Short mmCIF file of C-alpha atoms (C1' of nucleotides) in Angstrom, two decimals:
data_model
loop_
_atom_site.label_atom_id
_atom_site.label_comp_id
_atom_site.label_asym_id
_atom_site.label_seq_id
_atom_site.Cartn_x
_atom_site.Cartn_y
_atom_site.Cartn_z
CA UNK A 1 -1.12 98.41 -5.55
CA UNK A 2 -4.10 100.69 -5.79
CA UNK A 3 -5.33 102.04 -9.07
CA UNK A 4 -5.45 105.77 -8.51
CA UNK A 5 -8.40 106.22 -10.81
CA UNK A 6 -10.53 104.40 -8.29
CA UNK A 7 -10.49 107.31 -5.94
CA UNK A 8 -12.80 109.35 -8.11
CA UNK A 9 -16.50 108.73 -8.25
CA UNK A 10 -17.94 107.19 -11.42
CA UNK A 11 -18.35 109.92 -14.04
CA UNK A 12 -21.96 111.06 -13.86
CA UNK A 13 -22.60 111.69 -17.56
CA UNK A 14 -22.17 115.43 -18.13
CA UNK A 15 -24.05 117.21 -15.36
CA UNK A 16 -25.75 120.44 -16.34
CA UNK A 17 -24.20 122.33 -13.44
CA UNK A 18 -20.84 121.00 -12.39
CA UNK A 19 -20.72 119.95 -8.77
CA UNK A 20 -17.18 121.26 -8.63
CA UNK A 21 -18.62 124.73 -8.59
CA UNK A 22 -19.83 124.04 -5.08
CA UNK A 23 -17.53 121.33 -3.82
CA UNK A 24 -14.13 121.56 -5.46
CA UNK A 25 -13.13 118.36 -7.19
CA UNK A 26 -10.12 116.69 -5.63
CA UNK A 27 -8.95 114.82 -8.70
CA UNK A 28 -5.29 115.50 -9.46
CA UNK A 29 -4.56 117.51 -12.61
CA UNK A 30 -0.84 117.11 -12.91
CA UNK A 31 1.48 114.13 -13.05
CA UNK A 32 2.88 115.00 -9.67
CA UNK A 33 -0.62 115.04 -8.22
CA UNK A 34 -1.41 111.62 -9.64
CA UNK A 35 1.74 110.16 -8.15
CA UNK A 36 0.96 111.66 -4.77
CA UNK A 37 -2.60 110.36 -4.79
CA UNK A 38 -1.41 106.88 -5.58
CA UNK A 39 1.17 107.01 -2.82
CA UNK A 40 -1.51 108.11 -0.40
CA UNK A 41 -3.89 105.33 -1.42
CA UNK A 42 -1.23 102.67 -1.05
CA UNK A 43 -0.20 104.11 2.27
CA UNK A 44 -3.81 104.22 3.45
CA UNK A 45 -4.33 100.58 2.52
CA UNK A 46 -1.24 99.60 4.47
CA UNK A 47 -2.07 101.77 7.47
CA UNK A 48 -5.70 100.64 7.72
CA UNK A 49 -4.75 97.06 7.04
CA UNK A 50 -2.08 96.93 9.71
CA UNK A 51 -3.62 99.03 12.43
CA UNK A 52 -7.34 98.91 11.75
CA UNK A 53 -9.53 101.92 11.10
CA UNK A 54 -9.50 103.50 14.51
CA UNK A 55 -5.87 102.91 15.36
CA UNK A 56 -4.87 104.21 11.96
CA UNK A 57 -4.11 107.90 11.82
CA UNK A 58 -3.96 110.38 8.99
CA UNK A 59 -0.47 111.32 10.03
CA UNK A 60 0.45 107.63 9.84
CA UNK A 61 -0.83 107.56 6.29
CA UNK A 62 0.98 110.69 5.20
CA UNK A 63 4.19 109.56 6.87
CA UNK A 64 4.08 106.27 4.99
CA UNK A 65 3.42 108.20 1.82
CA UNK A 66 6.25 110.64 2.51
CA UNK A 67 3.88 113.60 2.40
CA UNK A 68 2.84 116.34 4.77
CA UNK A 69 -0.29 116.01 6.85
CA UNK A 70 -2.19 118.66 4.96
CA UNK A 71 -1.58 116.96 1.63
CA UNK A 72 -4.03 114.26 2.60
CA UNK A 73 -6.88 116.76 2.48
CA UNK A 74 -5.90 117.86 -0.98
CA UNK A 75 -7.16 114.49 -2.21
CA UNK A 76 -9.68 113.31 0.35
CA UNK A 77 -12.47 114.87 2.34
CA UNK A 78 -12.07 112.73 5.41
CA UNK A 79 -10.62 109.62 6.93
CA UNK A 80 -13.84 107.73 6.28
CA UNK A 81 -13.88 108.67 2.63
CA UNK A 82 -10.53 107.04 1.85
CA UNK A 83 -11.65 104.00 3.72
CA UNK A 84 -14.78 103.76 1.59
CA UNK A 85 -12.76 104.25 -1.56
CA UNK A 86 -10.62 101.29 -0.53
CA UNK A 87 -13.63 99.07 0.18
CA UNK A 88 -15.02 99.93 -3.18
CA UNK A 89 -11.71 99.22 -4.85
CA UNK A 90 -11.49 95.87 -3.12
CA UNK A 91 -14.93 94.89 -4.39
CA UNK A 92 -13.97 95.37 -8.00
CA UNK A 93 -10.59 93.73 -7.50
CA UNK A 94 -12.07 90.61 -5.91
CA UNK A 95 -14.76 90.12 -8.51
CA UNK A 96 -12.25 90.51 -11.28
CA UNK A 97 -9.77 88.12 -9.69
CA UNK A 98 -12.33 85.41 -9.17
CA UNK A 99 -14.06 85.89 -12.50
CA UNK A 100 -10.72 85.50 -14.28
CA UNK A 101 -9.99 82.25 -12.52
CA UNK A 102 -13.45 80.74 -12.86
CA UNK A 103 -14.09 81.69 -16.46
CA UNK A 104 -12.63 78.47 -17.84
CA UNK A 105 -14.66 76.15 -15.59
CA UNK A 106 -16.67 73.64 -17.64
CA UNK A 107 -19.47 73.39 -15.06
CA UNK A 108 -20.74 74.86 -11.83
CA UNK A 109 -19.19 72.27 -9.53
CA UNK A 110 -15.77 72.94 -10.96
CA UNK A 111 -16.45 76.65 -10.77
CA UNK A 112 -17.14 76.30 -7.05
CA UNK A 113 -13.81 74.67 -6.43
CA UNK A 114 -11.87 77.15 -8.54
CA UNK A 115 -13.74 80.06 -7.02
CA UNK A 116 -12.97 78.90 -3.52
CA UNK A 117 -9.32 78.43 -4.33
CA UNK A 118 -9.22 81.85 -5.98
CA UNK A 119 -10.81 83.44 -2.95
CA UNK A 120 -8.27 81.97 -0.55
CA UNK A 121 -5.41 82.92 -2.84
CA UNK A 122 -6.76 86.41 -3.13
CA UNK A 123 -7.07 86.83 0.61
CA UNK A 124 -3.46 85.75 1.02
CA UNK A 125 -2.13 88.21 -1.48
CA UNK A 126 -4.28 91.12 -0.36
CA UNK A 127 -4.38 90.79 3.40
CA UNK A 128 -4.62 94.51 3.94
CA UNK A 129 -7.61 94.97 1.70
CA UNK A 130 -9.24 91.84 3.04
CA UNK A 131 -9.13 93.19 6.54
CA UNK A 132 -10.40 96.55 5.40
CA UNK A 133 -13.47 94.97 3.86
CA UNK A 134 -14.22 93.00 6.98
CA UNK A 135 -13.85 96.03 9.18
CA UNK A 136 -16.16 97.96 6.89
CA UNK A 137 -18.99 96.21 8.67
CA UNK A 138 -18.34 98.53 11.59
CA UNK A 139 -17.03 101.61 9.87
CA UNK A 140 -19.14 101.88 6.72
CA UNK A 141 -21.90 99.34 7.08
CA UNK A 142 -23.75 100.41 3.96
CA UNK A 143 -20.60 99.84 1.89
CA UNK A 144 -20.16 96.46 3.51
CA UNK A 145 -23.70 95.38 2.76
CA UNK A 146 -23.45 96.63 -0.78
CA UNK A 147 -20.23 94.67 -1.23
CA UNK A 148 -21.84 91.39 -0.29
CA UNK A 149 -25.19 92.12 -1.88
CA UNK A 150 -23.48 92.41 -5.24
CA UNK A 151 -21.63 89.17 -4.62
CA UNK A 152 -24.67 87.29 -3.42
CA UNK A 153 -26.84 88.43 -6.29
CA UNK A 154 -24.30 87.36 -8.89
CA UNK A 155 -23.81 84.09 -7.09
CA UNK A 156 -27.53 83.44 -6.94
CA UNK A 157 -27.86 84.05 -10.67
CA UNK A 158 -25.05 81.63 -11.41
CA UNK A 159 -26.66 78.96 -9.26
CA UNK A 160 -30.05 79.49 -10.87
CA UNK A 161 -28.53 79.23 -14.30
CA UNK A 162 -26.64 76.08 -13.40
CA UNK A 163 -29.84 74.66 -11.95
CA UNK A 164 -31.75 75.29 -15.13
CA UNK A 165 -28.98 73.54 -17.04
CA UNK A 166 -29.12 70.50 -14.81
CA UNK A 167 -25.57 71.00 -13.60
CA UNK A 168 -26.77 71.20 -10.04
CA UNK A 169 -29.90 70.27 -8.16
CA UNK A 170 -32.37 73.16 -8.22
CA UNK A 171 -32.92 74.62 -4.78
CA UNK A 172 -33.10 77.74 -2.64
CA UNK A 173 -30.44 79.65 -4.49
CA UNK A 174 -30.44 82.80 -2.42
CA UNK A 175 -29.82 80.95 0.82
CA UNK A 176 -27.29 78.76 -0.91
CA UNK A 177 -25.48 81.81 -2.22
CA UNK A 178 -25.15 83.35 1.22
CA UNK A 179 -24.09 80.03 2.72
CA UNK A 180 -21.40 79.54 0.10
CA UNK A 181 -20.14 83.09 0.48
CA UNK A 182 -19.95 82.60 4.23
CA UNK A 183 -17.85 79.51 3.66
CA UNK A 184 -15.46 81.37 1.41
CA UNK A 185 -15.12 84.29 3.76
CA UNK A 186 -14.34 82.13 6.75
CA UNK A 187 -11.99 79.86 4.86
CA UNK A 188 -10.27 82.94 3.51
CA UNK A 189 -9.82 84.19 7.04
CA UNK A 190 -8.73 80.88 8.52
CA UNK A 191 -6.52 79.58 5.70
CA UNK A 192 -5.64 82.83 4.03
CA UNK A 193 -5.07 85.40 6.74
CA UNK A 194 -4.51 83.53 9.99
CA UNK A 195 -2.48 80.65 8.58
CA UNK A 196 -1.42 80.46 4.99
CA UNK A 197 0.78 77.40 5.27
CA UNK A 198 -1.73 74.99 3.73
CA UNK A 199 -1.88 74.92 -0.08
CA UNK A 200 -4.98 76.79 -1.14
CA UNK A 201 -5.83 74.14 -3.71
CA UNK A 202 -5.83 71.48 -1.03
CA UNK A 203 -8.23 73.36 1.21
CA UNK A 204 -10.44 74.19 -1.75
CA UNK A 205 -10.53 70.58 -2.90
CA UNK A 206 -11.50 69.34 0.55
CA UNK A 207 -14.37 71.77 0.84
CA UNK A 208 -15.37 71.42 -2.80
CA UNK A 209 -16.18 67.81 -2.01
CA UNK A 210 -18.53 69.01 0.72
CA UNK A 211 -20.14 71.48 -1.68
CA UNK A 212 -20.54 68.85 -4.38
CA UNK A 213 -21.77 65.91 -2.37
CA UNK A 214 -22.64 67.10 1.09
CA UNK A 215 -22.04 65.07 4.19
CA UNK A 216 -24.39 62.16 3.46
CA UNK A 217 -22.64 58.84 2.84
CA UNK A 218 -22.86 57.45 -0.68
CA UNK A 219 -26.00 55.35 -1.05
CA UNK A 220 -25.40 51.61 -1.07
CA UNK A 221 -22.02 52.11 0.54
CA UNK A 222 -23.55 52.71 3.96
CA UNK A 223 -20.95 51.55 6.39
CA UNK A 224 -22.28 50.35 9.70
CA UNK A 225 -19.25 48.32 10.61
CA UNK A 226 -16.36 49.54 12.76
CA UNK A 227 -14.53 52.00 10.58
CA UNK A 228 -13.64 53.55 13.89
CA UNK A 229 -10.60 53.52 16.13
CA UNK A 230 -7.12 54.91 15.64
CA UNK A 231 -4.73 52.94 13.52
CA UNK A 232 -2.59 50.67 15.69
CA UNK B 1 -29.45 89.64 30.33
CA UNK B 2 -25.88 89.18 31.45
CA UNK B 3 -24.96 86.86 34.26
CA UNK B 4 -22.95 89.06 36.58
CA UNK B 5 -20.79 86.18 37.71
CA UNK B 6 -19.27 86.13 34.24
CA UNK B 7 -17.38 89.30 34.90
CA UNK B 8 -14.95 87.63 37.24
CA UNK B 9 -12.10 85.56 35.95
CA UNK B 10 -12.20 81.80 36.50
CA UNK B 11 -11.08 81.03 40.07
CA UNK B 12 -7.41 80.12 39.87
CA UNK B 13 -7.29 77.42 42.52
CA UNK B 14 -5.98 79.06 45.71
CA UNK B 15 -2.96 81.11 44.74
CA UNK B 16 -0.18 81.20 47.32
CA UNK B 17 0.00 84.97 47.25
CA UNK B 18 -3.29 86.61 46.44
CA UNK B 19 -3.14 88.84 43.39
CA UNK B 20 -5.55 91.18 45.14
CA UNK B 21 -2.67 92.25 47.33
CA UNK B 22 -1.18 93.98 44.31
CA UNK B 23 -4.15 94.64 42.07
CA UNK B 24 -7.30 95.10 44.08
CA UNK B 25 -10.05 92.70 43.09
CA UNK B 26 -13.08 94.41 41.60
CA UNK B 27 -15.63 91.75 42.48
CA UNK B 28 -18.60 93.20 44.31
CA UNK B 29 -18.96 92.21 47.97
CA UNK B 30 -22.39 93.47 48.77
CA UNK B 31 -25.81 92.95 47.26
CA UNK B 32 -25.89 96.53 46.08
CA UNK B 33 -22.56 96.00 44.34
CA UNK B 34 -23.81 92.92 42.53
CA UNK B 35 -26.86 94.76 41.29
CA UNK B 36 -24.75 97.63 40.04
CA UNK B 37 -22.32 95.34 38.24
CA UNK B 38 -25.16 93.59 36.48
CA UNK B 39 -26.70 96.89 35.43
CA UNK B 40 -23.35 97.97 34.05
CA UNK B 41 -22.87 94.74 32.10
CA UNK B 42 -26.31 94.95 30.55
CA UNK B 43 -25.77 98.59 29.75
CA UNK B 44 -22.38 97.83 28.20
CA UNK B 45 -23.86 95.11 26.01
CA UNK B 46 -26.53 97.52 24.79
CA UNK B 47 -24.13 100.41 24.26
CA UNK B 48 -21.52 98.35 22.40
CA UNK B 49 -24.18 96.53 20.44
CA UNK B 50 -25.92 99.67 19.29
CA UNK B 51 -23.01 101.99 18.72
CA UNK B 52 -20.05 99.70 18.17
CA UNK B 53 -16.90 99.67 20.24
CA UNK B 54 -15.41 102.99 19.24
CA UNK B 55 -18.59 105.00 19.14
CA UNK B 56 -19.59 103.60 22.50
CA UNK B 57 -18.53 105.66 25.49
CA UNK B 58 -18.11 104.86 29.12
CA UNK B 59 -20.41 107.71 29.98
CA UNK B 60 -22.97 106.18 27.63
CA UNK B 61 -22.73 102.94 29.54
CA UNK B 62 -23.02 104.52 32.96
CA UNK B 63 -25.92 106.67 31.84
CA UNK B 64 -27.81 103.63 30.60
CA UNK B 65 -27.03 101.92 33.88
CA UNK B 66 -28.14 104.93 35.89
CA UNK B 67 -24.77 105.23 37.57
CA UNK B 68 -22.04 107.83 37.78
CA UNK B 69 -19.07 107.72 35.46
CA UNK B 70 -16.62 106.78 38.17
CA UNK B 71 -18.68 103.78 39.20
CA UNK B 72 -17.64 102.04 36.01
CA UNK B 73 -14.07 101.89 37.24
CA UNK B 74 -15.14 100.34 40.51
CA UNK B 75 -15.92 97.18 38.51
CA UNK B 76 -13.76 97.32 35.41
CA UNK B 77 -10.21 98.25 34.63
CA UNK B 78 -10.86 99.62 31.19
CA UNK B 79 -13.23 99.87 28.28
CA UNK B 80 -11.54 96.98 26.57
CA UNK B 81 -11.87 94.74 29.58
CA UNK B 82 -15.67 94.91 29.67
CA UNK B 83 -15.73 94.27 26.01
CA UNK B 84 -13.65 91.14 26.45
CA UNK B 85 -15.85 90.00 29.29
CA UNK B 86 -18.85 90.31 26.99
CA UNK B 87 -17.18 88.34 24.19
CA UNK B 88 -16.36 85.63 26.65
CA UNK B 89 -19.89 85.61 27.98
CA UNK B 90 -21.27 85.35 24.48
CA UNK B 91 -19.10 82.31 23.76
CA UNK B 92 -20.51 80.34 26.64
CA UNK B 93 -24.04 81.51 25.94
CA UNK B 94 -23.89 80.46 22.27
CA UNK B 95 -22.44 77.05 22.92
CA UNK B 96 -25.05 76.39 25.60
CA UNK B 97 -27.90 77.55 23.41
CA UNK B 98 -26.89 75.39 20.48
CA UNK B 99 -25.96 72.37 22.57
CA UNK B 100 -29.40 72.45 24.19
CA UNK B 101 -31.14 72.48 20.85
CA UNK B 102 -28.99 69.87 19.16
CA UNK B 103 -28.82 67.38 22.00
CA UNK B 104 -31.90 65.49 20.87
CA UNK B 105 -30.75 65.06 17.24
CA UNK B 106 -30.69 61.37 16.26
CA UNK B 107 -27.83 61.83 13.79
CA UNK B 108 -25.29 64.33 12.51
CA UNK B 109 -27.28 65.46 9.50
CA UNK B 110 -30.23 66.34 11.69
CA UNK B 111 -27.88 68.00 14.13
CA UNK B 112 -26.60 70.21 11.34
CA UNK B 113 -30.07 71.43 10.52
CA UNK B 114 -31.03 72.03 14.13
CA UNK B 115 -27.72 73.69 14.87
CA UNK B 116 -28.10 76.05 11.96
CA UNK B 117 -31.62 76.94 12.97
CA UNK B 118 -30.49 77.46 16.56
CA UNK B 119 -27.68 79.71 15.42
CA UNK B 120 -29.98 81.93 13.39
CA UNK B 121 -32.50 82.07 16.21
CA UNK B 122 -29.76 82.93 18.65
CA UNK B 123 -28.45 85.74 16.50
CA UNK B 124 -31.93 87.19 16.28
CA UNK B 125 -32.50 87.18 19.98
CA UNK B 126 -29.03 88.45 20.91
CA UNK B 127 -28.23 90.98 18.24
CA UNK B 128 -26.16 93.09 20.58
CA UNK B 129 -23.92 90.27 21.66
CA UNK B 130 -23.68 88.96 18.12
CA UNK B 131 -22.35 92.25 16.89
CA UNK B 132 -19.93 92.45 19.79
CA UNK B 133 -18.41 89.10 18.88
CA UNK B 134 -18.00 90.10 15.25
CA UNK B 135 -16.39 93.38 16.18
CA UNK B 136 -14.02 91.55 18.51
CA UNK B 137 -12.05 90.67 15.42
CA UNK B 138 -10.84 94.26 15.41
CA UNK B 139 -10.90 95.12 19.07
CA UNK B 140 -9.68 91.96 20.79
CA UNK B 141 -8.44 89.68 18.06
CA UNK B 142 -7.08 87.05 20.40
CA UNK B 143 -10.49 86.72 22.05
CA UNK B 144 -12.10 86.45 18.62
CA UNK B 145 -9.76 83.72 17.50
CA UNK B 146 -10.21 81.85 20.74
CA UNK B 147 -13.96 82.07 20.36
CA UNK B 148 -13.92 80.38 16.97
CA UNK B 149 -11.10 78.01 17.73
CA UNK B 150 -13.19 76.48 20.51
CA UNK B 151 -16.15 76.22 18.17
CA UNK B 152 -14.17 74.75 15.33
CA UNK B 153 -12.44 72.18 17.49
CA UNK B 154 -15.72 70.95 18.97
CA UNK B 155 -17.26 70.90 15.53
CA UNK B 156 -14.35 68.92 14.09
CA UNK B 157 -14.66 66.34 16.85
CA UNK B 158 -18.35 65.93 16.21
CA UNK B 159 -17.75 65.44 12.51
CA UNK B 160 -14.97 62.93 13.13
CA UNK B 161 -17.19 61.00 15.50
CA UNK B 162 -20.08 61.00 13.05
CA UNK B 163 -17.69 59.88 10.34
CA UNK B 164 -16.50 56.94 12.38
CA UNK B 165 -20.11 56.00 12.98
CA UNK B 166 -20.89 56.06 9.29
CA UNK B 167 -23.41 58.86 9.71
CA UNK B 168 -21.47 61.00 7.29
CA UNK B 169 -18.82 60.45 4.68
CA UNK B 170 -15.37 60.66 6.25
CA UNK B 171 -13.42 63.66 5.01
CA UNK B 172 -11.31 66.67 5.89
CA UNK B 173 -13.10 67.52 9.09
CA UNK B 174 -11.15 70.58 10.08
CA UNK B 175 -11.79 72.32 6.78
CA UNK B 176 -15.38 71.16 6.88
CA UNK B 177 -15.80 72.57 10.36
CA UNK B 178 -14.55 76.00 9.35
CA UNK B 179 -16.67 75.96 6.22
CA UNK B 180 -19.79 75.08 8.16
CA UNK B 181 -19.10 77.68 10.81
CA UNK B 182 -18.64 80.27 8.10
CA UNK B 183 -22.01 79.33 6.67
CA UNK B 184 -23.69 79.73 10.02
CA UNK B 185 -22.06 83.05 10.75
CA UNK B 186 -23.05 84.54 7.42
CA UNK B 187 -26.55 83.14 7.51
CA UNK B 188 -26.88 84.46 11.04
CA UNK B 189 -25.87 87.87 9.79
CA UNK B 190 -28.00 87.84 6.68
CA UNK B 191 -31.14 86.18 8.04
CA UNK B 192 -30.75 86.97 11.71
CA UNK B 193 -29.40 90.49 11.98
CA UNK B 194 -30.01 92.21 8.65
CA UNK B 195 -33.40 90.74 7.91
CA UNK B 196 -35.24 88.50 10.32
CA UNK B 197 -38.49 88.22 8.40
CA UNK B 198 -37.83 84.74 7.05
CA UNK B 199 -38.63 81.84 9.39
CA UNK B 200 -35.36 80.52 10.73
CA UNK B 201 -36.47 76.93 10.24
CA UNK B 202 -37.11 77.60 6.56
CA UNK B 203 -33.66 79.02 5.95
CA UNK B 204 -32.07 76.23 7.96
CA UNK B 205 -33.95 73.58 6.01
CA UNK B 206 -32.92 75.04 2.68
CA UNK B 207 -29.26 75.10 3.61
CA UNK B 208 -29.40 71.78 5.45
CA UNK B 209 -30.24 70.21 2.13
CA UNK B 210 -27.05 71.69 0.72
CA UNK B 211 -25.07 70.39 3.68
CA UNK B 212 -26.58 66.93 3.40
CA UNK B 213 -26.47 66.37 -0.34
CA UNK B 214 -24.37 69.11 -1.85
CA UNK B 215 -25.10 70.66 -5.20
CA UNK B 216 -24.65 67.59 -7.40
CA UNK B 217 -27.85 66.33 -9.04
CA UNK B 218 -29.12 62.96 -7.82
CA UNK B 219 -27.55 60.16 -9.84
CA UNK B 220 -29.82 58.54 -12.41
CA UNK B 221 -32.12 61.55 -12.24
CA UNK B 222 -29.81 63.71 -14.31
CA UNK B 223 -32.09 66.14 -16.03
CA UNK B 224 -30.86 67.45 -19.32
CA UNK B 225 -34.25 68.44 -20.62
CA UNK B 226 -35.78 71.89 -20.32
CA UNK B 227 -36.64 72.21 -16.66
CA UNK B 228 -36.02 75.87 -17.36
CA UNK B 229 -38.13 78.86 -18.14
CA UNK B 230 -40.56 80.84 -16.00
CA UNK B 231 -44.03 79.44 -15.54
CA UNK B 232 -46.38 80.98 -18.05
"C1'" DG C 1 -25.78 101.04 67.35
"C1'" DT C 2 -21.26 101.56 65.37
"C1'" DG C 3 -17.41 101.78 62.61
"C1'" DA C 4 -14.77 100.13 58.85
"C1'" DA C 5 -15.11 98.52 54.39
"C1'" DA C 6 -17.54 98.90 50.32
"C1'" DC C 7 -19.59 101.71 47.25
"C1'" DC C 8 -20.90 105.98 44.66
"C1'" DT C 9 -20.12 110.58 42.67
"C1'" DG C 10 -18.85 113.80 38.80
"C1'" DA C 11 -15.75 117.56 37.93
"C1'" DG C 12 -11.23 117.64 36.31
"C1'" DT C 13 -6.94 115.85 33.94
"C1'" DC C 14 -4.64 114.61 29.89
"C1'" DA C 15 -3.33 112.73 25.58
"C1'" DA C 16 -4.62 111.84 21.01
"C1'" DT C 17 -5.84 113.14 16.51
"C1'" DG C 18 -9.09 114.75 12.72
"C1'" DT C 19 -9.28 118.84 10.29
"C1'" DT C 20 -8.11 123.73 8.79
"C1'" DC C 21 -5.42 127.27 6.74
"C1'" DA C 22 -2.22 130.79 5.34
"C1'" DA C 23 2.02 130.86 3.34
"C1'" DG C 24 5.37 128.84 0.23
"C1'" DT C 25 6.81 125.82 -3.96
"C1'" DT C 26 6.20 123.43 -8.35
"C1'" DT C 27 4.02 122.55 -12.75
"C1'" DG C 28 2.36 123.34 -17.17
"C1'" DT C 29 0.73 126.37 -20.63
"C1'" DA C 30 0.74 130.38 -23.62
"C1'" DT D 1 9.85 133.35 -19.67
"C1'" DA D 2 5.75 134.47 -17.02
"C1'" DC D 3 2.06 133.58 -14.43
"C1'" DA D 4 -1.96 131.26 -12.70
"C1'" DA D 5 -3.38 127.07 -11.12
"C1'" DA D 6 -2.08 123.12 -8.81
"C1'" DC D 7 0.17 121.32 -5.24
"C1'" DT D 8 2.69 121.03 -0.64
"C1'" DT D 9 3.63 122.18 4.02
"C1'" DG D 10 3.19 121.70 9.15
"C1'" DA D 11 1.83 124.48 13.04
"C1'" DA D 12 -2.38 125.44 15.27
"C1'" DC D 13 -7.14 124.55 16.43
"C1'" DA D 14 -10.86 122.08 18.48
"C1'" DT D 15 -13.04 118.23 20.08
"C1'" DT D 16 -13.45 114.12 22.24
"C1'" DG D 17 -13.51 110.75 25.63
"C1'" DA D 18 -10.84 107.41 28.66
"C1'" DC D 19 -9.47 107.53 33.14
"C1'" DT D 20 -8.41 109.62 38.12
"C1'" DC D 21 -9.43 111.04 42.61
"C1'" DA D 22 -10.84 113.18 46.87
"C1'" DG D 23 -14.72 113.43 49.31
"C1'" DG D 24 -19.36 111.81 50.48
"C1'" DT D 25 -22.94 107.88 51.31
"C1'" DT D 26 -24.49 103.12 52.14
"C1'" DT D 27 -23.98 98.46 53.77
"C1'" DC D 28 -23.33 94.96 57.05
"C1'" DA D 29 -20.77 92.20 60.48
"C1'" DC D 30 -20.27 92.51 65.24
#
DNA sequence: GTGAAACCTGAGTCAATGTTCAAGTTTGTA
DNA sequence: TACAAACTTGAACATTGACTCAGGTTTCAC
């Protein structure tokens, strides 16, 4: 469900000359208008999510919303604009979802596991929006970059902070941030969108081990013997 | 540069009744034809890479190739078919590129670093094809999935083998494979496509440390003291 | 050299769909 | 209730671009 208030731009602190004088504001004024806008946003998310940006049509959106074609343009300037509104919406939704689920983590390593699990869970329960964000790379690249830049910067800060606290080894936090985001995105795709039969917690735990300890065998436990071969 | 032979489908071992009898084969027979096909493939890669699938036009491709519009359909059935041919081509090219650069690695951990570096380098030197593969998710999803399934399966096998050799800690190799691929893809995008000013080896080394040892501080060296604060 | 197959050409066809708009209906306020 | 603003409607417009095709040119085996 889309929050209708997201369609409007952030209020720009009392402009001297209202922009609406030139470009009429498309914010709904009545209750009916608000309901219609919400229906259109939900319909747009479904249409874009199912058919992709280019296959999606405005008439498909308005049909889903039970509105006439022209009504769309009462609330949006163009096909691309709704799409951008949805990408933007998704950004805030994702950050909130993950932040909520990571807040209680006692340390960074735990936070990584919970964050990963939250990401996969989120992808599963918002497949439409997830696809929209991914497609933004080709439809609204600036929005796409902005989406991940915000993520990466926050991630980098968290890693730096954890490093200074001794919770993790200090290191190249920017590269780490992008690497960890890439992990999440792909795992979200593979275990969230393509196949959601595996428990998210299980996948997250498996990968959290990789994030915590890497691939290197534990020192002193170096096994050179034959741990090989299938069980008979 | 595209290898023109990639445009044809894999030879299907002497069919009893040639398919060409029904659907005429579009393989070039003369030298001139081969040259034209190659020009068209290169042009298509450039057009799709620069403008994206939907913005790209057949006339754009033929113009780049210095051919007439109709010539395109002498060699391809549709816009989507060339696109798929390019995705397929990219798959083989990537695997070859990485395999070449990883072959000499003495162990899995080294292979990870070299593979990551190779991936970033590859993205940089084939930006067009890289973008085409990413967009395949929305244009030819089955081809996209196939592309990564092949990667992931090979990766999983390598990890399992390394695990049995004691080069790495045994673990959930499928999840690990997808996580590591996700890393590469995002790092390729961030440090290969968006900004290629950082030396690939540097980025790879930074992340290889994460892959090898994870985020956990070295045991016994747990630092609780103030390793914090900016240098004065 | 010759002729048939292969190849090239580009104007034209055709369907799809983003966007506009003038006319009608509903809402909310005074 | 009255009326202006807000909202709705869907036919019509305009553009775009994938794909076809009939006729001309080039290649190459013989």
